Coordinates of N, CA and C in Angstrom, one line a residue:
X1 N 52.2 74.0 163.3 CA 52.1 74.1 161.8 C 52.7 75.3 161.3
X2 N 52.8 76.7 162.0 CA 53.4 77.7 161.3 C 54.8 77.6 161.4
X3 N 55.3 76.7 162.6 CA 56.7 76.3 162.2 C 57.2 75.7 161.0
X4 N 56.5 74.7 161.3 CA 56.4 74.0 160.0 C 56.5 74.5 158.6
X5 N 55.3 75.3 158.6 CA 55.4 76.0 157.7 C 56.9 77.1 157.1
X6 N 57.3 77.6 158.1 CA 58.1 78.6 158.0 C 59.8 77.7 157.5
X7 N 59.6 76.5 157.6 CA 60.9 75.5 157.9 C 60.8 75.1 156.3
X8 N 59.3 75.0 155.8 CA 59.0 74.9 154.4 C 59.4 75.9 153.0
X9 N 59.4 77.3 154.0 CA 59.5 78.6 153.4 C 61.2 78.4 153.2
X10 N 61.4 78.5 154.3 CA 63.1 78.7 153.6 C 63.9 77.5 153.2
X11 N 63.5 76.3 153.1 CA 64.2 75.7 152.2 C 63.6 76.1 150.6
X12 N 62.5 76.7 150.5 CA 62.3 76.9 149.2 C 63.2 78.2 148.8
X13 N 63.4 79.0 149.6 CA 63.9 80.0 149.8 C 65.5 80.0 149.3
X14 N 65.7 78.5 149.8 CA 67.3 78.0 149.2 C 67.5 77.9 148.0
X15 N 66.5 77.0 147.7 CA 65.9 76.9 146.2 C 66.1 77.6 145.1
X16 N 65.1 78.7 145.3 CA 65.6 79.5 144.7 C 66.2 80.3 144.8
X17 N 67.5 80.5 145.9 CA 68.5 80.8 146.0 C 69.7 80.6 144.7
X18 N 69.2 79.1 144.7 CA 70.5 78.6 143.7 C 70.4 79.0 142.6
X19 N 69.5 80.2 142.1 CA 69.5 80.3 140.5 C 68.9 81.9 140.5
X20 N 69.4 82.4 141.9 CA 69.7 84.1 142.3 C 70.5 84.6 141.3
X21 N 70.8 85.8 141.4 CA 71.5 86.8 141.2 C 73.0 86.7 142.1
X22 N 73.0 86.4 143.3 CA 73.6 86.3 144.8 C 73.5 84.9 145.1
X23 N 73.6 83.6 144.2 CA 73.3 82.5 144.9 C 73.7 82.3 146.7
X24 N 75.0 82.3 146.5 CA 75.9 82.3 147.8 C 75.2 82.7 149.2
X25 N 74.7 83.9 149.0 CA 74.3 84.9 149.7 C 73.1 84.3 150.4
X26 N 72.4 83.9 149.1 CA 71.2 83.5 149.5 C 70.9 81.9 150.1
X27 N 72.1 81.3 149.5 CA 71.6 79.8 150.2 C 72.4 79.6 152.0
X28 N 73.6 80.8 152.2 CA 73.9 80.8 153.1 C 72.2 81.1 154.0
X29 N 71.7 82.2 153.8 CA 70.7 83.0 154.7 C 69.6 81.4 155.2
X30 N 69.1 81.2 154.1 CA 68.7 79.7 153.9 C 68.9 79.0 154.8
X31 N 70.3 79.4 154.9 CA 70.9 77.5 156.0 C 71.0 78.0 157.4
X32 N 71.3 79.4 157.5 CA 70.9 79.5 159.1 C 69.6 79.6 159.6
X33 N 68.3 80.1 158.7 CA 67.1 79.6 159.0 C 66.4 78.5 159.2
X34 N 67.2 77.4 158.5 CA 66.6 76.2 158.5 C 67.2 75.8 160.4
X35 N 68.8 75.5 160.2 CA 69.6 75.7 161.5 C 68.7 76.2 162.9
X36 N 68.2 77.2 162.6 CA 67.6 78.0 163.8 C 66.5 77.3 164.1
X37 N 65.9 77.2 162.9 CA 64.8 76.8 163.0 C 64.4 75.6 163.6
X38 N 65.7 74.4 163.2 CA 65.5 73.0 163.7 C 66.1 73.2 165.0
X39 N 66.9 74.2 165.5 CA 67.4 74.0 166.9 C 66.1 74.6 167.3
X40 N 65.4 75.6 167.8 CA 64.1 76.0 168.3 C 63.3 75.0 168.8
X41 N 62.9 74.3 167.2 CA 62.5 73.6 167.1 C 62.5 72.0 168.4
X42 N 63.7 72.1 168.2 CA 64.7 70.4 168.8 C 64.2 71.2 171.0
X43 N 64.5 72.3 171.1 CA 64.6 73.1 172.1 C 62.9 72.6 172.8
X44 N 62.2 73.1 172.3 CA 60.7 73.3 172.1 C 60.2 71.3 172.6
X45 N 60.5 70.8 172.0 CA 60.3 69.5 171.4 C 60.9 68.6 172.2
X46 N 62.2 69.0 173.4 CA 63.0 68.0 174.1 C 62.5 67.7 175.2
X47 N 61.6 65.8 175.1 CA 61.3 65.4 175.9 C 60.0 64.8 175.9
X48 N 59.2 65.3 174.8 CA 58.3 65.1 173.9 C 58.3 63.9 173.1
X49 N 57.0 62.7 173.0 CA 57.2 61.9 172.0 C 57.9 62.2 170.6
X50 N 58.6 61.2 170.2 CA 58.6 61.2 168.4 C 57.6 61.8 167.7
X51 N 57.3 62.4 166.6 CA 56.0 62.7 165.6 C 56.7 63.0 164.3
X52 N 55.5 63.8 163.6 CA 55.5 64.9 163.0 C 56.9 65.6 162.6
X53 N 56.7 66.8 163.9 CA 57.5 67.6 164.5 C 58.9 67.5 164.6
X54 N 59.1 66.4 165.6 CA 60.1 65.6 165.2 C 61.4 65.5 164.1
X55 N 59.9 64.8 163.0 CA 60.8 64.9 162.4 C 61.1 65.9 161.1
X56 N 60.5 67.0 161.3 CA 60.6 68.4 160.7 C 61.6 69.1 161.3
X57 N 61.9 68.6 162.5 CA 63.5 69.4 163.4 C 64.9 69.2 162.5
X58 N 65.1 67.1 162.2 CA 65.4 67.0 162.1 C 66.1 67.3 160.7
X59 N 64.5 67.4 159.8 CA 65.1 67.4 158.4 C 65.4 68.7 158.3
X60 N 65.0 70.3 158.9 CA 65.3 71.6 158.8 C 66.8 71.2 159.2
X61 N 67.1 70.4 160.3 CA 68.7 70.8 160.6 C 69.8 70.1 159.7
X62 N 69.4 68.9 159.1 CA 70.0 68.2 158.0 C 69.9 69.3 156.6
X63 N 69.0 69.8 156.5 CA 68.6 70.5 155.9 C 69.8 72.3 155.6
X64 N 69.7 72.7 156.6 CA 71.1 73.4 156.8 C 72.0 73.2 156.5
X65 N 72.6 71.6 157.3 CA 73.6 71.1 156.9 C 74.0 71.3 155.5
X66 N 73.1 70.5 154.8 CA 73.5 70.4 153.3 C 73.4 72.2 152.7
X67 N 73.0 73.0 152.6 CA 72.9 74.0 152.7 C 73.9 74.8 152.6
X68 N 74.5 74.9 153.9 CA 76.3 74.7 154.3 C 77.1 74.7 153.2
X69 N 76.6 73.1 153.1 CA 77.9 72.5 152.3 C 77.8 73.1 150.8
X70 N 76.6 73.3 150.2 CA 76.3 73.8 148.7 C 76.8 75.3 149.0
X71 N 76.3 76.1 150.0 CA 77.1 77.5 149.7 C 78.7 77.6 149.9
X72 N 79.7 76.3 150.5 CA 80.5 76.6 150.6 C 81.3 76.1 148.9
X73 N 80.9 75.5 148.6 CA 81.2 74.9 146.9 C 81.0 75.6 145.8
X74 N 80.4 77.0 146.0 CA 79.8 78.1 145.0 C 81.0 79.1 145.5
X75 N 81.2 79.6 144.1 CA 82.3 80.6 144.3 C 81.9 81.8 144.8
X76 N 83.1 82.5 145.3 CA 82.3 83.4 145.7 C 82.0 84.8 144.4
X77 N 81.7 85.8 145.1 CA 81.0 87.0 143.8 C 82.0 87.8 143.5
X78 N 83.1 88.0 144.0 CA 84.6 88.6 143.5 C 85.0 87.9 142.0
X79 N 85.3 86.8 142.9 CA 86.1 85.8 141.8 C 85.0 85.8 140.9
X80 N 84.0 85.5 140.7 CA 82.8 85.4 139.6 C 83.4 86.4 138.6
X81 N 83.4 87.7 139.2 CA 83.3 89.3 138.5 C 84.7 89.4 138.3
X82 N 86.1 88.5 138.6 CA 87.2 88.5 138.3 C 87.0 88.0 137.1
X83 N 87.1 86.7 137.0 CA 86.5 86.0 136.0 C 86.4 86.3 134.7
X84 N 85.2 87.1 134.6 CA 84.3 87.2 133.5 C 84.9 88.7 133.2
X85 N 85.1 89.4 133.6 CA 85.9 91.1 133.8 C 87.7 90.7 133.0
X86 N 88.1 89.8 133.7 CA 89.8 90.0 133.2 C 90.4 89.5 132.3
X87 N 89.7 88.4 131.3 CA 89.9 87.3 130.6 C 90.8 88.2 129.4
X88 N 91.3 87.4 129.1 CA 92.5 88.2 127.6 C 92.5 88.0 126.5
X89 N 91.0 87.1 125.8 CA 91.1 86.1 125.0 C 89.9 87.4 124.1
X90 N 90.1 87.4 123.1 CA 89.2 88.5 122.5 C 89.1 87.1 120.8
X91 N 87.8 87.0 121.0 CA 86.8 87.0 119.8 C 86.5 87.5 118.7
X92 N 86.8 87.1 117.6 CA 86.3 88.0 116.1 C 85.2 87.6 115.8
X93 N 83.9 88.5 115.4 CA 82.7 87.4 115.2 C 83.0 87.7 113.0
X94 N 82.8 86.5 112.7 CA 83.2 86.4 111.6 C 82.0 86.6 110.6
X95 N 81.8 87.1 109.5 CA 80.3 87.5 108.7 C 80.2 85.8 108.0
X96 N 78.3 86.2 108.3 CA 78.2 84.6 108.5 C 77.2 84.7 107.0
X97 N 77.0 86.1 106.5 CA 76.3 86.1 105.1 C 77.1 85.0 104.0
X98 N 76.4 84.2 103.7 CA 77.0 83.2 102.6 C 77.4 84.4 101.6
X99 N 76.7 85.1 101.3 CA 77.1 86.1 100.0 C 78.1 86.9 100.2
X100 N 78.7 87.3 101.3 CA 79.6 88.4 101.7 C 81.4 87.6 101.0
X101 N 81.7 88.5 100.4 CA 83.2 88.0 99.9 C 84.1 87.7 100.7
X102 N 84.9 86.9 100.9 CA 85.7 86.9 101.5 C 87.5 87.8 101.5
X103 N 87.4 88.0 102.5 CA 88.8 89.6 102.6 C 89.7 88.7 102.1
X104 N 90.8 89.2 100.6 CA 91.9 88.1 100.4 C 92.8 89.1 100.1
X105 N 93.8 89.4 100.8 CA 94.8 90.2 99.8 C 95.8 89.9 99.1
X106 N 96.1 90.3 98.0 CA 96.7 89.5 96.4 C 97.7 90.6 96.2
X107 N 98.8 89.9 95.1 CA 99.6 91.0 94.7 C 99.7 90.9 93.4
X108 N 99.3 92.0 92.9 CA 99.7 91.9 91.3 C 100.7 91.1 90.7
X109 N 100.6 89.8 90.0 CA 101.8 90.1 89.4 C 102.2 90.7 87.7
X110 N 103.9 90.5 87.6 CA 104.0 91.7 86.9 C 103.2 90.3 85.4
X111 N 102.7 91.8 83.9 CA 102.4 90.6 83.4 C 103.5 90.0 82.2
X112 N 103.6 88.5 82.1 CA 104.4 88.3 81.6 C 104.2 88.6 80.1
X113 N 105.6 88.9 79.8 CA 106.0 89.0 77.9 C 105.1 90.5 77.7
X114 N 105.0 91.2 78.8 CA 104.6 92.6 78.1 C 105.8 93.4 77.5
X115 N 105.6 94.1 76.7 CA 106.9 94.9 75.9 C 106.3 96.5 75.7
X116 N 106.8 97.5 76.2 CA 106.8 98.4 76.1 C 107.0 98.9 74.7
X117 N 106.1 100.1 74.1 CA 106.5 100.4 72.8 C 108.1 101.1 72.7
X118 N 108.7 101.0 71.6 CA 109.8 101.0 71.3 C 109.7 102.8 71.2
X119 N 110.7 102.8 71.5 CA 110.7 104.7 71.4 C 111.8 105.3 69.9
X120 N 111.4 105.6 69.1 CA 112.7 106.1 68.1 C 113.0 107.3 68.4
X121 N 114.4 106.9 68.7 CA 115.5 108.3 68.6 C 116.4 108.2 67.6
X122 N 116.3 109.6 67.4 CA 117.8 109.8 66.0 C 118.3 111.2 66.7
X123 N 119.6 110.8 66.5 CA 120.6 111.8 67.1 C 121.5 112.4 66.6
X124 N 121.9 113.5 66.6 CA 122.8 114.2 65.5 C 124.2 114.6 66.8
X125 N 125.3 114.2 65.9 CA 126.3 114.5 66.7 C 126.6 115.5 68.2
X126 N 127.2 115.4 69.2 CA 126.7 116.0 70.2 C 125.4 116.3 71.0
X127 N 124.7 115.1 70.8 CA 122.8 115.1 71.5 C 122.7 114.2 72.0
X128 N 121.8 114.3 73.3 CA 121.4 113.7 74.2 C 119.7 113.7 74.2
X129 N 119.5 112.6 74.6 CA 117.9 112.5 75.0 C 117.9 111.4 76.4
X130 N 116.6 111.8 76.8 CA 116.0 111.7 77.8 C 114.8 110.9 77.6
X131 N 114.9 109.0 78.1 CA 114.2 108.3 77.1 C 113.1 107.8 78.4
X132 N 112.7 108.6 79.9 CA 112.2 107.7 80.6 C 110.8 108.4 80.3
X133 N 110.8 109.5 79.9 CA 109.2 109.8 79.2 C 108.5 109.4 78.0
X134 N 107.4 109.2 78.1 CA 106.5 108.6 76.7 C 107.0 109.1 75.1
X135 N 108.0 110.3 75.3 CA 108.4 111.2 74.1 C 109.7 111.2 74.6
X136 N 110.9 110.9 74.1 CA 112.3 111.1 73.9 C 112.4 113.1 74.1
X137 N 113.3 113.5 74.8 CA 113.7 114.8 74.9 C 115.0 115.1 74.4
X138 N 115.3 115.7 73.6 CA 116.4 115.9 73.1 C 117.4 117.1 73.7
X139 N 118.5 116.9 73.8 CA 119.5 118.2 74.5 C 120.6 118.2 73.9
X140 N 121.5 119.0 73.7 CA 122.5 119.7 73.2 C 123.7 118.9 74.2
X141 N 124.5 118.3 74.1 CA 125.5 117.3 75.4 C 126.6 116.4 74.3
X142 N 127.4 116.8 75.2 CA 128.6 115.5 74.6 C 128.6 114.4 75.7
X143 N 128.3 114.4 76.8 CA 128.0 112.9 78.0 C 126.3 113.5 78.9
X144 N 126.0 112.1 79.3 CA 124.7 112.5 79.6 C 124.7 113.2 81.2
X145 N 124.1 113.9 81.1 CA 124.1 114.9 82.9 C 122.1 114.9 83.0
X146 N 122.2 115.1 84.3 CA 121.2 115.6 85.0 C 119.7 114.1 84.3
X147 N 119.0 114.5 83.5 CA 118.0 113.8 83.3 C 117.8 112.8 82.1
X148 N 119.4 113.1 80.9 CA 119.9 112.8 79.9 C 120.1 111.6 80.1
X149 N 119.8 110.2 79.2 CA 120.0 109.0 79.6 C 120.8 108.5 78.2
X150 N 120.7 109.2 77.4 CA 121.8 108.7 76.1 C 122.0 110.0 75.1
X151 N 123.7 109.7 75.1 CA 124.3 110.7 74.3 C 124.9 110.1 72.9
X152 N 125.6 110.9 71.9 CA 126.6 110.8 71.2 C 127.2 111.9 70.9
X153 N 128.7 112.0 70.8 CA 129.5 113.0 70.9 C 129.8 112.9 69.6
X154 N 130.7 114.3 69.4 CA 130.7 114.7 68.3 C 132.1 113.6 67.4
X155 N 132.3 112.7 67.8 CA 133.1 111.9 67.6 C 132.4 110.4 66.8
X156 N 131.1 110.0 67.4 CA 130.3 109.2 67.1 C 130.8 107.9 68.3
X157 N 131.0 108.5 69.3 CA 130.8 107.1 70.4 C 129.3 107.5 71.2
X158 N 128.8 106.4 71.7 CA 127.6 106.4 72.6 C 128.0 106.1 73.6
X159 N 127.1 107.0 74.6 CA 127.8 106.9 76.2 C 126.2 106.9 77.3
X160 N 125.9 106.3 78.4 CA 124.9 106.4 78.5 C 125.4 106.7 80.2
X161 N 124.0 107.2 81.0 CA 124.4 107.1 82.7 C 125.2 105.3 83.3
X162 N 125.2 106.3 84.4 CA 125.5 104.9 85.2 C 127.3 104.5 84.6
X163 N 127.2 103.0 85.1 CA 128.1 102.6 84.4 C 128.6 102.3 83.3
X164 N 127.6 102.0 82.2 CA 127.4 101.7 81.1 C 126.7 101.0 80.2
X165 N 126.9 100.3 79.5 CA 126.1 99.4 78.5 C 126.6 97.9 79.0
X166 N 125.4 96.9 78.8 CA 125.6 95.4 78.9 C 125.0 95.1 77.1
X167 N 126.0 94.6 76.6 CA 125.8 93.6 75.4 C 124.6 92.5 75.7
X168 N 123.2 92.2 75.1 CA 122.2 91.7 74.6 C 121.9 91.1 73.4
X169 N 121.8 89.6 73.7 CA 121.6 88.7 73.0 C 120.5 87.6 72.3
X170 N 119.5 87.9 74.0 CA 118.5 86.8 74.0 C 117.3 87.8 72.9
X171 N 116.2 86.5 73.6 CA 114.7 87.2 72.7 C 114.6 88.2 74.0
X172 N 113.7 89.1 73.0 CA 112.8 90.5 73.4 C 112.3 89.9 74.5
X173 N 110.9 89.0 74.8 CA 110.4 88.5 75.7 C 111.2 88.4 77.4
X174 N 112.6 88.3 77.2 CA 112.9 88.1 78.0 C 113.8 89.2 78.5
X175 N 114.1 90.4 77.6 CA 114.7 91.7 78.1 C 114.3 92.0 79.1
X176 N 113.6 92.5 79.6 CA 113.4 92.9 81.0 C 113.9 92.0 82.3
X177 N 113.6 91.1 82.4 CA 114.4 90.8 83.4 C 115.3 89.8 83.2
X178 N 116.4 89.8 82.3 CA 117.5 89.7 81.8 C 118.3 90.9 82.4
X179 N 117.9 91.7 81.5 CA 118.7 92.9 81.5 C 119.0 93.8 83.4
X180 N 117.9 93.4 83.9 CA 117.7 93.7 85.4 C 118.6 93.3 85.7
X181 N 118.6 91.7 85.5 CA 119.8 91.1 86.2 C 121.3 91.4 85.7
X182 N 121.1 91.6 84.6 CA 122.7 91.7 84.6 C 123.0 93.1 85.1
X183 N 122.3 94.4 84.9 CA 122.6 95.3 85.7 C 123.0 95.3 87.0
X184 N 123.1 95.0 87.8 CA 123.0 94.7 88.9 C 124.3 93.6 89.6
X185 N 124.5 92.4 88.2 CA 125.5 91.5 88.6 C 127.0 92.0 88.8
X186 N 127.4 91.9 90.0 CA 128.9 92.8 89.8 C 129.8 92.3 89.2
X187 N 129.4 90.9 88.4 CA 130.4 89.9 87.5 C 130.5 90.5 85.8
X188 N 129.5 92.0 85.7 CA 128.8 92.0 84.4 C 130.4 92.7 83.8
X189 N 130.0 92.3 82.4 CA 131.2 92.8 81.8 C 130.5 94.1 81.5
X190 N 131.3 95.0 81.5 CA 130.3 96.5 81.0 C 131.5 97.1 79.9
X191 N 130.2 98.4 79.1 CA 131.1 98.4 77.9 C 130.3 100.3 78.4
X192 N 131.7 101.1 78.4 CA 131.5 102.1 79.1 C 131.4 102.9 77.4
X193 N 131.4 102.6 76.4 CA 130.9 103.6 75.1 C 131.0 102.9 74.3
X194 N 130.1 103.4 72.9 CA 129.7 101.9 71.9 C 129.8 102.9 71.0
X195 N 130.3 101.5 69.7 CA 130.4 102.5 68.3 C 128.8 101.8 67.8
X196 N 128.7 102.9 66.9 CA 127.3 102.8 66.6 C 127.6 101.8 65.4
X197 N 126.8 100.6 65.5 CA 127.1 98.9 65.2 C 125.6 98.5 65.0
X198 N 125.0 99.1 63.6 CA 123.4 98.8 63.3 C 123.3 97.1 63.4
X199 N 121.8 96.7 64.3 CA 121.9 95.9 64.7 C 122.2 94.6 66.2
X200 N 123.0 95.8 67.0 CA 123.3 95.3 68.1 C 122.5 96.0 69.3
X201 N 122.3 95.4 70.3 CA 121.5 95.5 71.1 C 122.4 95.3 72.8
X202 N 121.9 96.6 73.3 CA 122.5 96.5 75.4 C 121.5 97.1 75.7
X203 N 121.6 96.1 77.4 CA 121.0 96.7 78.1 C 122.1 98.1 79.1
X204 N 120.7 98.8 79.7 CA 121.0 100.1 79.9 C 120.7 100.6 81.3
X205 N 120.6 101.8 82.2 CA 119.8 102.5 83.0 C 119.4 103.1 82.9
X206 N 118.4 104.0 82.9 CA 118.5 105.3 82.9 C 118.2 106.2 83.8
X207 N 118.4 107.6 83.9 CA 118.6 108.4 84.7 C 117.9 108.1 86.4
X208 N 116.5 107.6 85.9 CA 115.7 107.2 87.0 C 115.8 106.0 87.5
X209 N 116.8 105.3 87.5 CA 116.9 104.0 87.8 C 116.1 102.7 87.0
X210 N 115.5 102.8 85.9 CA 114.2 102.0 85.2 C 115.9 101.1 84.4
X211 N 115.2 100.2 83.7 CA 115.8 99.5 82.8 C 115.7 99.4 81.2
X212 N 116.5 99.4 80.8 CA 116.2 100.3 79.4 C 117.0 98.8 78.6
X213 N 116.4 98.8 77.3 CA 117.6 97.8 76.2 C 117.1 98.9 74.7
X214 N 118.5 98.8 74.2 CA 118.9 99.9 72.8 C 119.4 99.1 72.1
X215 N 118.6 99.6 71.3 CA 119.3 98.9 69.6 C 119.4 99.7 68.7
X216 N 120.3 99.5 68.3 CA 120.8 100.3 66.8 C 120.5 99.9 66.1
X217 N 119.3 101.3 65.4 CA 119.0 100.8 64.1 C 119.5 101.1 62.8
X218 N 120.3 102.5 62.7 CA 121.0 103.1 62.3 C 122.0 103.7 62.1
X219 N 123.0 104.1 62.0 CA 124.6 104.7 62.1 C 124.5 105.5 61.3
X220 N 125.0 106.5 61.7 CA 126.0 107.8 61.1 C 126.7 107.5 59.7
X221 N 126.6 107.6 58.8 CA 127.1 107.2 57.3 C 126.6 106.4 57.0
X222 N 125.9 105.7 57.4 CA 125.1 104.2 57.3 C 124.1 104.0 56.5
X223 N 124.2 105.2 55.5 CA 122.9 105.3 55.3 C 122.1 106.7 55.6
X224 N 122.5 107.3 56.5 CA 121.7 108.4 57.3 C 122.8 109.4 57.9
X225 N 123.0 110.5 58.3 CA 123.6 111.3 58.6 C 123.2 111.3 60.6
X226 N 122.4 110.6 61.0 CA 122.0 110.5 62.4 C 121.8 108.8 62.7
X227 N 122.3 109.5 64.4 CA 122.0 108.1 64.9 C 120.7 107.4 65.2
X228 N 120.5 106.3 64.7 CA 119.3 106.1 64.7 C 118.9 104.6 66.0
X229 N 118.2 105.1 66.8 CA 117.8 104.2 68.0 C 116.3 103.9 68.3
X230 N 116.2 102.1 68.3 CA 114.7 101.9 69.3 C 114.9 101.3 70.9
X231 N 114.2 102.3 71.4 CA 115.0 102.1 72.7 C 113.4 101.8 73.6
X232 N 113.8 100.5 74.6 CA 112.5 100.2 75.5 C 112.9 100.5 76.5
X233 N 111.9 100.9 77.5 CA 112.2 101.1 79.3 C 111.0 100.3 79.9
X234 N 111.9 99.6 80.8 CA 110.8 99.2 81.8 C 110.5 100.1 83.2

């Protein structure tokens, strides 16, 4: 009976082997106990009627058997800890609060049909101003240098940086990116100095690269003894 018993112990022993820490480990130990046990047993027993006993030999050593076979079908504890240790796949856990916003990144866009206020300059022969600040700056110049974006010389032509002037025709609404474009187009016809012609309107650069459109609002004898300009920058 304490054989018996002991043949009972380690298949439980297998048992809960399979749901170890070390399954492997443990259902092997299992299977040579059972093994030993049933050969002892078979050893003990040869020669001896059938019984009991018998057949407690048999099933400890069938019992191994299978045993065997289950630890050889379990991976072993490398590969386990390879496994679970080397994998390359990385998980974002995502916020699962209904109330939390969701991350969207956006880009301004620009808004349409905004118009810059109009800036008045009036110019007296030989003056320059400097139109990319909120206040026109006036300077002493016959062509524009350094920060100066529109001149008139003492002659009454207007001359501005860059290349020159583009002639403008459309609506206001669409100055700005009209006038972008044609700056830029190397097909533009450009008009490298303008007689002062109240009423007409070009686009422009100015010093800082921005986009400018000028209109004359006034001329030299015209009425006024200065040039008179509303000038926008984008």
């Amino acid at each position: 009976m304490v054989l018996a018993a002991t043949g009972l112990l380690a298949d439980a022993a297998a048992v809960a082997g399979l749901f170890a820490e070390s399954p492997r480990a443990l259902v092997l130990i299992a299977a040579v106990l059972a093994l030993v046990l049933g050969g002892w047993l078979g050893v003990r027993l040869w020669g001896r009627p059938f019984g009991f006993t018998a057949v407690l030999t048999l099933f400890s050593v069938l019992a191994g058997i299978v045993l065997i076979a289950v630890a050889a079908a379990l991976p072993a504890e490398d590969a386990v800890a390879e496994d679970s240790g080397g994998g390359t796949t990385t998980k974002q856990n995502r916020t699962t609060d209904p109330d939390a916003p969701e991350s969207v990144t956006t880009t301004k866009p620009p808004t349409a049909g905004h118009q810059p206020k109009a800036l008045e300059v009036k110019l007296d022969y030989g003056v320059g101003a400097d139109v990319d600040g909120a206040k026109p700056t006036l300077t002493r110049t016959q062509r524009p240098t350094g920060d100066i974006d529109i001149s008139m010389t003492d002659i009454g032509l207007i001359y501005t940086t860059g290349d020159g002037f583009v002639a403008y025709n459309g609506k206001l609404s669409d100055a700005e990116s009209t006038c972008a474009n044609a700056l830029t187009d190397e097909v533009t016809k450009w008009e490298r100095e303008l007689l002062a012609v109240p009423g007409t309107r070009y686009c422009f650069a100015t010093s800082q690269g921005r986009t400018g459109l000028l209109e004359i609002t006034g001329a030299p004898g015209a009425g006024g003894a200065q040039l008179e300009l509303a000038i926008r920058v984008w």
